[in-house]
XYZ file of C-alpha atoms in Angstrom:
539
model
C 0.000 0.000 0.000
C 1.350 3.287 -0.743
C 2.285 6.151 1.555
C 0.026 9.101 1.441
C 1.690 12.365 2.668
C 0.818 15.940 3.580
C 2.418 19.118 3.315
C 2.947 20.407 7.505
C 4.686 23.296 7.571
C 5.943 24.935 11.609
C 7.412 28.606 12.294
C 7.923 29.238 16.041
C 4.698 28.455 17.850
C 2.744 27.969 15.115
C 1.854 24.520 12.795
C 0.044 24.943 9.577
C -1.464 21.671 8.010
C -2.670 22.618 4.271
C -4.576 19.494 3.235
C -6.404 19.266 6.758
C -6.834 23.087 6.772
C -5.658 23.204 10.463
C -3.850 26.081 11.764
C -2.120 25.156 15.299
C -0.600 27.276 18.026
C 1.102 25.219 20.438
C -1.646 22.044 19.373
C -4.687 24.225 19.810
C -6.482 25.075 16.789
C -6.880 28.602 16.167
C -9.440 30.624 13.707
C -8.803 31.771 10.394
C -11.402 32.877 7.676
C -10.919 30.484 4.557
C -9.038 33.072 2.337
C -6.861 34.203 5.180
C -5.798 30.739 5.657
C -5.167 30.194 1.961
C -2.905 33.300 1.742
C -0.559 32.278 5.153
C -0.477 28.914 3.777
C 0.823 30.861 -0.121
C 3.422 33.170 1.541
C 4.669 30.114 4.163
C 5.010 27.760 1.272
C 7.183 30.709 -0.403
C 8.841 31.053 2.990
C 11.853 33.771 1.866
C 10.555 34.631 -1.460
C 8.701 37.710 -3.053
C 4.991 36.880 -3.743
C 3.529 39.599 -5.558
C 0.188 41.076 -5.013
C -1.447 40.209 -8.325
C -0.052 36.474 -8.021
C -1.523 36.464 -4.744
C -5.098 37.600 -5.578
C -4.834 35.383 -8.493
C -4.400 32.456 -6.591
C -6.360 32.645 -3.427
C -9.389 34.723 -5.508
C -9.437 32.699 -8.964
C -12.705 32.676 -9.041
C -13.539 36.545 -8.846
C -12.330 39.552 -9.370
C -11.848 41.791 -5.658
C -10.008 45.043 -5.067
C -6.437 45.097 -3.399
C -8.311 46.190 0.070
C -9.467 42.584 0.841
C -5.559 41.387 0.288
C -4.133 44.284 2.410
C -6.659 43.857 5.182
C -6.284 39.879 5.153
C -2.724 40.623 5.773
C -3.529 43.029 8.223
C -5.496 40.235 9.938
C -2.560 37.624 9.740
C 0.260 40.089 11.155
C -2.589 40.579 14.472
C -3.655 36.994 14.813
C 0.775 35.472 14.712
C 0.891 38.678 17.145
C -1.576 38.279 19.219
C -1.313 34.000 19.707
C 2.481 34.432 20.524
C 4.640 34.704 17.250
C 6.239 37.161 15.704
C 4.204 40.128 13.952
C 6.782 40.748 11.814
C 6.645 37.336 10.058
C 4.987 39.238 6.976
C 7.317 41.596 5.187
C 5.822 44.268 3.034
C 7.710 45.237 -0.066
C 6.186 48.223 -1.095
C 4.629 48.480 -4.888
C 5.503 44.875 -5.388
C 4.058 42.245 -2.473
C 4.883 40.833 0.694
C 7.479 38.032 1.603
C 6.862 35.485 4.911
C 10.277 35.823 6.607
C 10.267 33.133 9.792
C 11.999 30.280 10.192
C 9.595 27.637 8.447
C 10.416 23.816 8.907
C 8.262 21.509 6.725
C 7.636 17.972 7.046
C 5.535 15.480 5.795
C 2.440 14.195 7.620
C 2.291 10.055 6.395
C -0.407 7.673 6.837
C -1.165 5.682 9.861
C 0.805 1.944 9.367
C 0.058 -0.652 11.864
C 2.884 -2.690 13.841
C 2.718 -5.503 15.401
C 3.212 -4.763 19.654
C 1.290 -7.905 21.301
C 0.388 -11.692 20.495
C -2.052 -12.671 23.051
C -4.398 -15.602 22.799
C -7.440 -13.600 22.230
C -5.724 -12.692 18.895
C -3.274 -9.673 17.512
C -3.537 -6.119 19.178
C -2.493 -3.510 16.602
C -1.222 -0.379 17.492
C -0.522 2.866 15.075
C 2.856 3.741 14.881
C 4.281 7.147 12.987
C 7.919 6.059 12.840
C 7.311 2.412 11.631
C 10.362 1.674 9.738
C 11.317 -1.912 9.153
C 8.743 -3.651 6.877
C 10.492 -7.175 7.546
C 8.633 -6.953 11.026
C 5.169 -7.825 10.064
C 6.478 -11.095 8.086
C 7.368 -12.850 11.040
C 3.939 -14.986 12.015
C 3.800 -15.607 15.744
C 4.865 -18.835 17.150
C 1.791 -21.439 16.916
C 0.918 -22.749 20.092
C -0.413 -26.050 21.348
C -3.873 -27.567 19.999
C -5.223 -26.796 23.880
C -4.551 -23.337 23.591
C -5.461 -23.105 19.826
C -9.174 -24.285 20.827
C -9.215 -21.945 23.689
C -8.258 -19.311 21.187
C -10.945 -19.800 18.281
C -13.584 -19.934 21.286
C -13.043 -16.715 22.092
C -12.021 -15.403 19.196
C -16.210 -13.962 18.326
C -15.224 -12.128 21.802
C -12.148 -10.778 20.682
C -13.785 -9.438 17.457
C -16.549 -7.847 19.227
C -14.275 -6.244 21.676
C -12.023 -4.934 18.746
C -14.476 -3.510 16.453
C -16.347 -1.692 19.823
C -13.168 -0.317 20.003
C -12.880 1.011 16.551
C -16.523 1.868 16.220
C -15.611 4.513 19.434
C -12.825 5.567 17.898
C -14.203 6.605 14.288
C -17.238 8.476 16.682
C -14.475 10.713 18.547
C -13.096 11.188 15.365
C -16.030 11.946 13.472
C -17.302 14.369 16.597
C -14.303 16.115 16.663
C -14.039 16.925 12.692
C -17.745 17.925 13.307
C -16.585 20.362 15.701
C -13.664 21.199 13.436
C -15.723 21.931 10.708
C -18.375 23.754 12.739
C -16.027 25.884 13.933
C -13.996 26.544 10.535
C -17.760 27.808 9.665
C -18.690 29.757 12.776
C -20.184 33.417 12.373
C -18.076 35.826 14.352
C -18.185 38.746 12.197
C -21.810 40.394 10.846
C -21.901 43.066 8.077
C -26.006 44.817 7.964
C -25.693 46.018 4.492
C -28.039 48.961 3.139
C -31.589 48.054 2.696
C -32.504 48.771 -0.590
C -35.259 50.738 -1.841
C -37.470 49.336 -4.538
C -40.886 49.881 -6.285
C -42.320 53.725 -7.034
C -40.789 54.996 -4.180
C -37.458 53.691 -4.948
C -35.634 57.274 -4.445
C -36.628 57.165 -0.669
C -32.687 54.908 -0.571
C -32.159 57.212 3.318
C -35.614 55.220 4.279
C -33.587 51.640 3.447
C -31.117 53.044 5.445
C -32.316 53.741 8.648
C -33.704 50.198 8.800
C -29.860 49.515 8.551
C -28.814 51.221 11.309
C -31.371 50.035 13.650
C -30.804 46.516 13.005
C -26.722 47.260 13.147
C -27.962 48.690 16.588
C -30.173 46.131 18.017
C -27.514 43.345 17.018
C -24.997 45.208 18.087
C -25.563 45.912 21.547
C -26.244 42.103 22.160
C -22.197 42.078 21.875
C -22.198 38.302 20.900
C -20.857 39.210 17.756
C -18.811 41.600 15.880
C -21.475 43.907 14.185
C -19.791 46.583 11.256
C -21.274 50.125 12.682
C -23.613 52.136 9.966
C -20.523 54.415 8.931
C -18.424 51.430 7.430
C -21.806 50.579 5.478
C -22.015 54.171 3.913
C -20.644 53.660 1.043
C -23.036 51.124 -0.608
C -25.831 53.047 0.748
C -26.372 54.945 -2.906
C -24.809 52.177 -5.369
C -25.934 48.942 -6.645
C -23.600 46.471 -5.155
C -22.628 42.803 -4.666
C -22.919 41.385 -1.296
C -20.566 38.800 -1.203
C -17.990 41.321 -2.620
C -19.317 43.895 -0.232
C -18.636 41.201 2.401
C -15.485 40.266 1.272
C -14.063 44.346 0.840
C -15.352 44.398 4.866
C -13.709 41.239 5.992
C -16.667 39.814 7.883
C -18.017 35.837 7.860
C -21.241 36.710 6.871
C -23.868 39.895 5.374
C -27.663 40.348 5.981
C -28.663 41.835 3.120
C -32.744 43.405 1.761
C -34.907 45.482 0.000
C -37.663 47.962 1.154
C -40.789 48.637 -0.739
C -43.232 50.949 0.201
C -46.477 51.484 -0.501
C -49.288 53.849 1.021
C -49.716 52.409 4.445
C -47.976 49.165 4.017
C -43.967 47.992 3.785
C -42.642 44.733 2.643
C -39.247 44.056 3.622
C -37.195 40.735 2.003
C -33.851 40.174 3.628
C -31.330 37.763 3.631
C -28.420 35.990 5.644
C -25.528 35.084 3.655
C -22.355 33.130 4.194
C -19.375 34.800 2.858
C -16.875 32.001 2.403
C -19.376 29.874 0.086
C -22.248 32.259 -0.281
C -24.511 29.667 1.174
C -28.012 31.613 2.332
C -28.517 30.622 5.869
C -31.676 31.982 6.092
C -34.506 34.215 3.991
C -37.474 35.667 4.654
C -40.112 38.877 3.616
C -41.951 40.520 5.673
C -45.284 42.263 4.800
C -46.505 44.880 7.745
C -48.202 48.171 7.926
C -46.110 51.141 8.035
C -46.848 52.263 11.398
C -45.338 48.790 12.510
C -42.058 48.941 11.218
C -40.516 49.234 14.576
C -42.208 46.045 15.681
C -40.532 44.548 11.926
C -37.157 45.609 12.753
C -37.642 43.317 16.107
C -38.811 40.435 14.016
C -35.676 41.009 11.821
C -33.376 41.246 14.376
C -34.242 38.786 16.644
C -34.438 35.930 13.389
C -30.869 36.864 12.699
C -29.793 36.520 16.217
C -31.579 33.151 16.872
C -29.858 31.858 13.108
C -26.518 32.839 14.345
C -26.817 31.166 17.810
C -27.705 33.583 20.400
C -30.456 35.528 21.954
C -30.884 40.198 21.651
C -30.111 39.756 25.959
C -26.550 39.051 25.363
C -24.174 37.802 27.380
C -25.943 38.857 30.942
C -23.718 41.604 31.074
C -25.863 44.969 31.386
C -25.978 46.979 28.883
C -27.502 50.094 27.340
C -31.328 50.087 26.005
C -31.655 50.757 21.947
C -32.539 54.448 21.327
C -35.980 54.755 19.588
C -38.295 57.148 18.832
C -42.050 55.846 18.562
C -42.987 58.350 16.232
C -43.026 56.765 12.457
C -41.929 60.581 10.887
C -39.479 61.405 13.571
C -37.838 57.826 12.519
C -38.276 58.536 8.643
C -36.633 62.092 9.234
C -33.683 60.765 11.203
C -32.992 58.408 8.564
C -32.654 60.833 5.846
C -30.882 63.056 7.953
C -27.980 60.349 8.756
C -27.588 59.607 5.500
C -26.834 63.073 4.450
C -24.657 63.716 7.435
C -22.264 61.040 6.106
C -21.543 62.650 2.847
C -19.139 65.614 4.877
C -19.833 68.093 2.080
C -21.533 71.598 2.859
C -24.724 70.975 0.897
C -24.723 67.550 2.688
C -24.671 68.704 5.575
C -27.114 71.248 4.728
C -29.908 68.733 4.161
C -28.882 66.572 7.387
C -29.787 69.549 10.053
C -33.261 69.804 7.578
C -33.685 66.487 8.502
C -32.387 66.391 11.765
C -34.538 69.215 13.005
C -37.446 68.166 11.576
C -37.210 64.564 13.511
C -36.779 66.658 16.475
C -39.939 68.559 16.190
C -41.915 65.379 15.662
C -40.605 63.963 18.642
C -38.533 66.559 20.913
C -37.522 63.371 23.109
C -35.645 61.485 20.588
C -32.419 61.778 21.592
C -30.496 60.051 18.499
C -32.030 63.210 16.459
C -30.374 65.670 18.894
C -27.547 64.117 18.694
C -27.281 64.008 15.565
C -27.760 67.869 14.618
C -25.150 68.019 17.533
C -22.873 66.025 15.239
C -23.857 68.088 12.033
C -23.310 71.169 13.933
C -20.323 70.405 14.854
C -18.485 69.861 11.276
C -20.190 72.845 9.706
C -18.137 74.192 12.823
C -14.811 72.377 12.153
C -15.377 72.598 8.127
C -15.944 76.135 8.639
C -18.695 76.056 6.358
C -19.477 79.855 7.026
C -22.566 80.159 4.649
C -24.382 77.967 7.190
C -23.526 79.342 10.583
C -20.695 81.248 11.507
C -17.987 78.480 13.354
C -18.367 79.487 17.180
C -22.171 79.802 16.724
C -22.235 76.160 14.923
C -19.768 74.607 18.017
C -22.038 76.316 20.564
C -25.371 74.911 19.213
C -23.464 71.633 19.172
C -22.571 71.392 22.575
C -26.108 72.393 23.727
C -27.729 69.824 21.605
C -25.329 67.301 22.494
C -25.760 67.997 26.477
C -29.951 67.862 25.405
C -29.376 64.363 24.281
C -27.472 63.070 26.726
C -29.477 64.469 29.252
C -32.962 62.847 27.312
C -31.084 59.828 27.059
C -27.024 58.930 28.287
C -27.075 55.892 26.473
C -26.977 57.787 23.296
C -22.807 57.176 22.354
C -22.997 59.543 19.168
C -24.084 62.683 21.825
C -20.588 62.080 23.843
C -18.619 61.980 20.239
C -20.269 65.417 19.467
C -19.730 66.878 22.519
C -16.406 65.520 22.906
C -15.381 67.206 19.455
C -16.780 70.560 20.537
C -14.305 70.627 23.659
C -11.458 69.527 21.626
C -11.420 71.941 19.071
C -13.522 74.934 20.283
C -13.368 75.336 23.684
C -9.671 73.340 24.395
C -10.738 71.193 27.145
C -8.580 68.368 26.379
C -9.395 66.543 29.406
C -13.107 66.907 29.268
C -13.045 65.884 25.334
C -11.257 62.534 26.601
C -13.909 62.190 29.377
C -16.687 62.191 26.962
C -14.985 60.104 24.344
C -13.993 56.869 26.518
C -17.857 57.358 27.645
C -18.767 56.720 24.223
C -16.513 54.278 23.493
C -17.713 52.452 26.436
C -21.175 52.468 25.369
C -20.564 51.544 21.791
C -16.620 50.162 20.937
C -17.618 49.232 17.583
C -18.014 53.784 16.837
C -15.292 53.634 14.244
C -16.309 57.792 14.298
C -15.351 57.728 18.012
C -12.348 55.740 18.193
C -10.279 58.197 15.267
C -11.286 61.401 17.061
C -9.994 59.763 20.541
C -6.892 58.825 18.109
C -6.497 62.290 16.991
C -7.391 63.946 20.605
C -4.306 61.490 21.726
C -2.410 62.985 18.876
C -2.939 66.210 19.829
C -1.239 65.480 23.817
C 1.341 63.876 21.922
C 0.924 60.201 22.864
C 1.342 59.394 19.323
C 2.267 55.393 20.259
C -1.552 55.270 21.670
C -2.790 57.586 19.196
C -1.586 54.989 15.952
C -3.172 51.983 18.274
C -6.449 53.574 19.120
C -6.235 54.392 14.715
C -5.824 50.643 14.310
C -8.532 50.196 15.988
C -10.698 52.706 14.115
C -9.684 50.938 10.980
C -10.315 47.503 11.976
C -13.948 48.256 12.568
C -14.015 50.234 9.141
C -11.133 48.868 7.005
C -12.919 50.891 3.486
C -12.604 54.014 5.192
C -9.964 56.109 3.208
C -10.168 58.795 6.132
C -8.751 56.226 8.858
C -6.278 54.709 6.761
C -4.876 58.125 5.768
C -4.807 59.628 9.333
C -2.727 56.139 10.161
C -0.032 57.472 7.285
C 0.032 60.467 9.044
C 0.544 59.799 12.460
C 3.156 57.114 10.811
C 4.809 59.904 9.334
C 5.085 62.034 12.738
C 6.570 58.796 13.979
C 9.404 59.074 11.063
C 8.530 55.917 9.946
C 8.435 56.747 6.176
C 8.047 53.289 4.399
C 4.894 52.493 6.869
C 3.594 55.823 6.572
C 3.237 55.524 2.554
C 2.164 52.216 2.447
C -0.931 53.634 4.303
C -1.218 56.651 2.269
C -1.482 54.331 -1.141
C -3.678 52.187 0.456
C -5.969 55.343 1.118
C -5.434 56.286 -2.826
C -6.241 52.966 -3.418
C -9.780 52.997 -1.684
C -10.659 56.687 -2.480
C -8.376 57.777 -5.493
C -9.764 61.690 -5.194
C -9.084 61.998 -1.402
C -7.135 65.427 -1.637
C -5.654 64.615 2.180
C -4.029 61.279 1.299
C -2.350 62.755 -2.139
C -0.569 65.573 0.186
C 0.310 63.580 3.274
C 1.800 61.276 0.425
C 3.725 64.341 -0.950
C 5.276 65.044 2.032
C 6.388 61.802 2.952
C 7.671 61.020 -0.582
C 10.139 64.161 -0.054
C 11.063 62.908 3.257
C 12.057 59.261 1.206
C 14.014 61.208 -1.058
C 11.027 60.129 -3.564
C 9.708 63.676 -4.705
C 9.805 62.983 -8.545
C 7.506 59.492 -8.012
């Protein structure tokens, strides 16, 4: 019988088997997404060698086409996973404009079949057991000794016993096996990561897309604060919320394990809504649905919605026990609709953006004056007409002090609100200078919500600003972990790089920012600068 082998491959306290699609860390298995494992098991096998990024995406995504993002935040996720399980972040080398290059020391072996040796002769018959290093094939030729007739007899009548007793044996034996690939498997498929992707609009009323979205963000919210999973906050969403899209490509770009993904349509008193769970890693739907409800019910539909998801995925909207802030809601249906619109023109940055998001904003506080999301929400708007200076709105220190008053109306309405501390927070930083109150109000809303990509960069920036620039880049990170598309992070990461002096980091971020966003006027000059610091200018 031939020898069937594996490729095993070991670098410190790490063992990668690529047939059995195990990754080990000191014999315990630990987690990788499907196409992150494929591209540590592409760079290991060239241990030492250049792989460029084309050949890469070619050969862990052959079968579609993806942007450079999803290869640079896989790696992103490898160099934090060999960190963070006891290796060596630094066993992926980035060669800038060309690839990356796995430089550990990598010892490969192969993994053989199972042979059985001989080890005991006993009267009941022959006890196998498996032995790795079996190296003499001469052994199994020699028969054992053949006793007496007495003790042959005594043999063949128990032999039935014998057999029973052996194949209970292996019958156990291929169960725990079986189990534990079972569990292997179930984990290799296990839904950590969540992605609520824009709800779009369809049917007559199909330019109502902000409506689509702020079902969006109160299903990211709901799930969310269940903290079972890892939910993507509405801002890393944005982007899809005006363009037809793909949602296993969407999915992939965000580097989570699975998307819910619907449409809206509206008609005069009614709403159907027809969403769906997807798997990224084989685009299996775990579960479908529609919905058909009145309008004035669509509060009660984004329960329904919510609480399917959370029961497909394995866990219950009460969490973990741990206590934890209530959802904030308005029970007024145009209060709701207003807000909606008004988020999703606060997220476009621009004046006349921001222009229609205090319309909206306002007019969800008039319908309800206790909805505290709304307030804080025109304190947010407020408060970048402020820092944008966009004087044909409001004058700067009249636009920061409306901010802080809305955002202190909020909180006070409701201080689970995280998006009212983030406002307020911004308003001490840059218009009043209270450093220390700005930081106050910023943990407080990172408390209430870490997955606030929003929160976490201006808490980056406010550590900038005091100078702590090794907890500034970290807290960064973290901002662009929860938001890996966003071309703002990424290029605020250059930068504080580039305060560091570390050049060659600093403009691999900056690309990576042209790369998402290709106009973004901030990442072309903080790329300028560093290129001149390189010695570059003329690239």
């Amino acid at each position: 019988m031939s020898q069937q082998s594996r490729q095993v491959f070991e670098f410190g306290p790490f063992r990668l088997d690529v047939a059995e699609r195990l990754f080990l860390k000191l014999g315990e298995p630990v987690s990788l997404a499907p196409k992150t494992f494929d591209i540590l098991a592409v760079l290991v096998r060239e241990n030492g060698r250049l792989v460029e990024k084309d050949a890469l995406l070619n050969e862990v995504w052959s079968d579609t086409f993806v942007e450079e993002s999803s290869l640079t935040q896989n790696i992103y996720l490898l160099r934090k996973i060999l960190k963070e399980d006891g290796g060596n972040g630094e066993f992926i080398e980035t060669v800038p404009r060309c690839g990356y290059r796995f430089k550990g020391e990598v010892r490969e072996s192969l993994a053989g079949s199972i042979r059985p040796v001989v080890r005991e002769h006993s009267r009941a018959g022959i006890c196998l057991e498996a032995d790795d290093n079996y190296d003499d094939p001469q052994e199994l030729t020699h028969p054992p000794p053949v006793p007496r007739r007495p003790f042959r007899s005594f043999a063949l009548r128990q032999l039935p016993a014998a057999l029973f007793i052996c194949l209970l044996g292996a019958a156990g034996l291929i169960i725990v096996r079986t189990r534990t690939a079972e569990n292997s498997y179930r984990e290799s498929w296990q839904i950590r990561s969540l992605a609520v992707l824009p709800f779009r609009t369809i049917g007559k009323n199909a330019q109502e897309e902000p409506l689509g979205l702020g079902m969006t963000d109160a299903t990211i919210t709901r799930l969310g604060a269940a903290g079972r999973i890892s939910v993507k906050p509405t801002s890393s969403i944005f982007r899809y919320a005006d363009q037809d899209f793909d949602p296993l490509s969407a999915g992939r770009e965000l580097g989570v394990d699975a998307v819910l993904d619907g449409t809206v349509q509206r008609s005069d008193e009614g709403v159907r809504v027809t969403v769906r769970l997807v798997r990224i890693a084989d685009g299996l739907t775990l579960w479908a649905d529609k919905y058909d409800e009145r309008y004035t019910e669509v509060f009660k539909l984004q329960d329904k919605i919510s609480d399917r998801v959370s029961r497909t995925l394995g866990f219950n909207l009460e969490g973990d026990g741990r206590p934890r802030s209530p959802t904030p809601r308005t029970q007024s249906v145009e209060a709701y609709e207003a807000y909606a619109r008004g988020l999703f023109f606060w997220n476009k940055r621009s004046e006349a953006g921001l222009a229609r998001a205090l319309e909206h904003f306002e007019a969800a506080t008039k319908h309800d004056p206790n909805y505290a999301a709304a307030f804080a929400g025109l304190a947010d708007t407020h408060a970048l007409i402020g820092y944008f200076e966009y004087k044909r709105l409001l004058p700067p220190e009249e636009a920061y002090r409306r901010a802080e008053a809305e955002a202190t109306r909020a909180i006070n309405l409701d201080g689970s609100v995280a998006e009212a501390y983030t406002a307020r927070a911004f308003v001490k930083a840059y218009s009043s200078g209270d450093i220390q109150g700005a930081e106050s109000d910023l943990t407080q809303a990172i408390l209430i919500k870490p997955n606030d990509d929003t929160a976490r960069l201006r808490y980056a920036l406010l550590l900038l600003a005091q100078g702590r620039i090794d907890d500034a880049i970290r807290e960064a990170h973290a901002a662009r972990e929860i938001n890996p598309l966003s071309a703002v992070i990424t290029t605020n990461i250059g930068y504080m790089l580039y305060l560091k002096r570390d050049y060659a980091e600093a403009e691999k971020f900056c690309r990576q920012a042209l790369e998402i966003d290709p106009s973004s006027y901030a990442a072309q000059y903080h790329l300028g600068l560093i290129l001149m610091q390189e010695g570059k200018a003329g690239e």
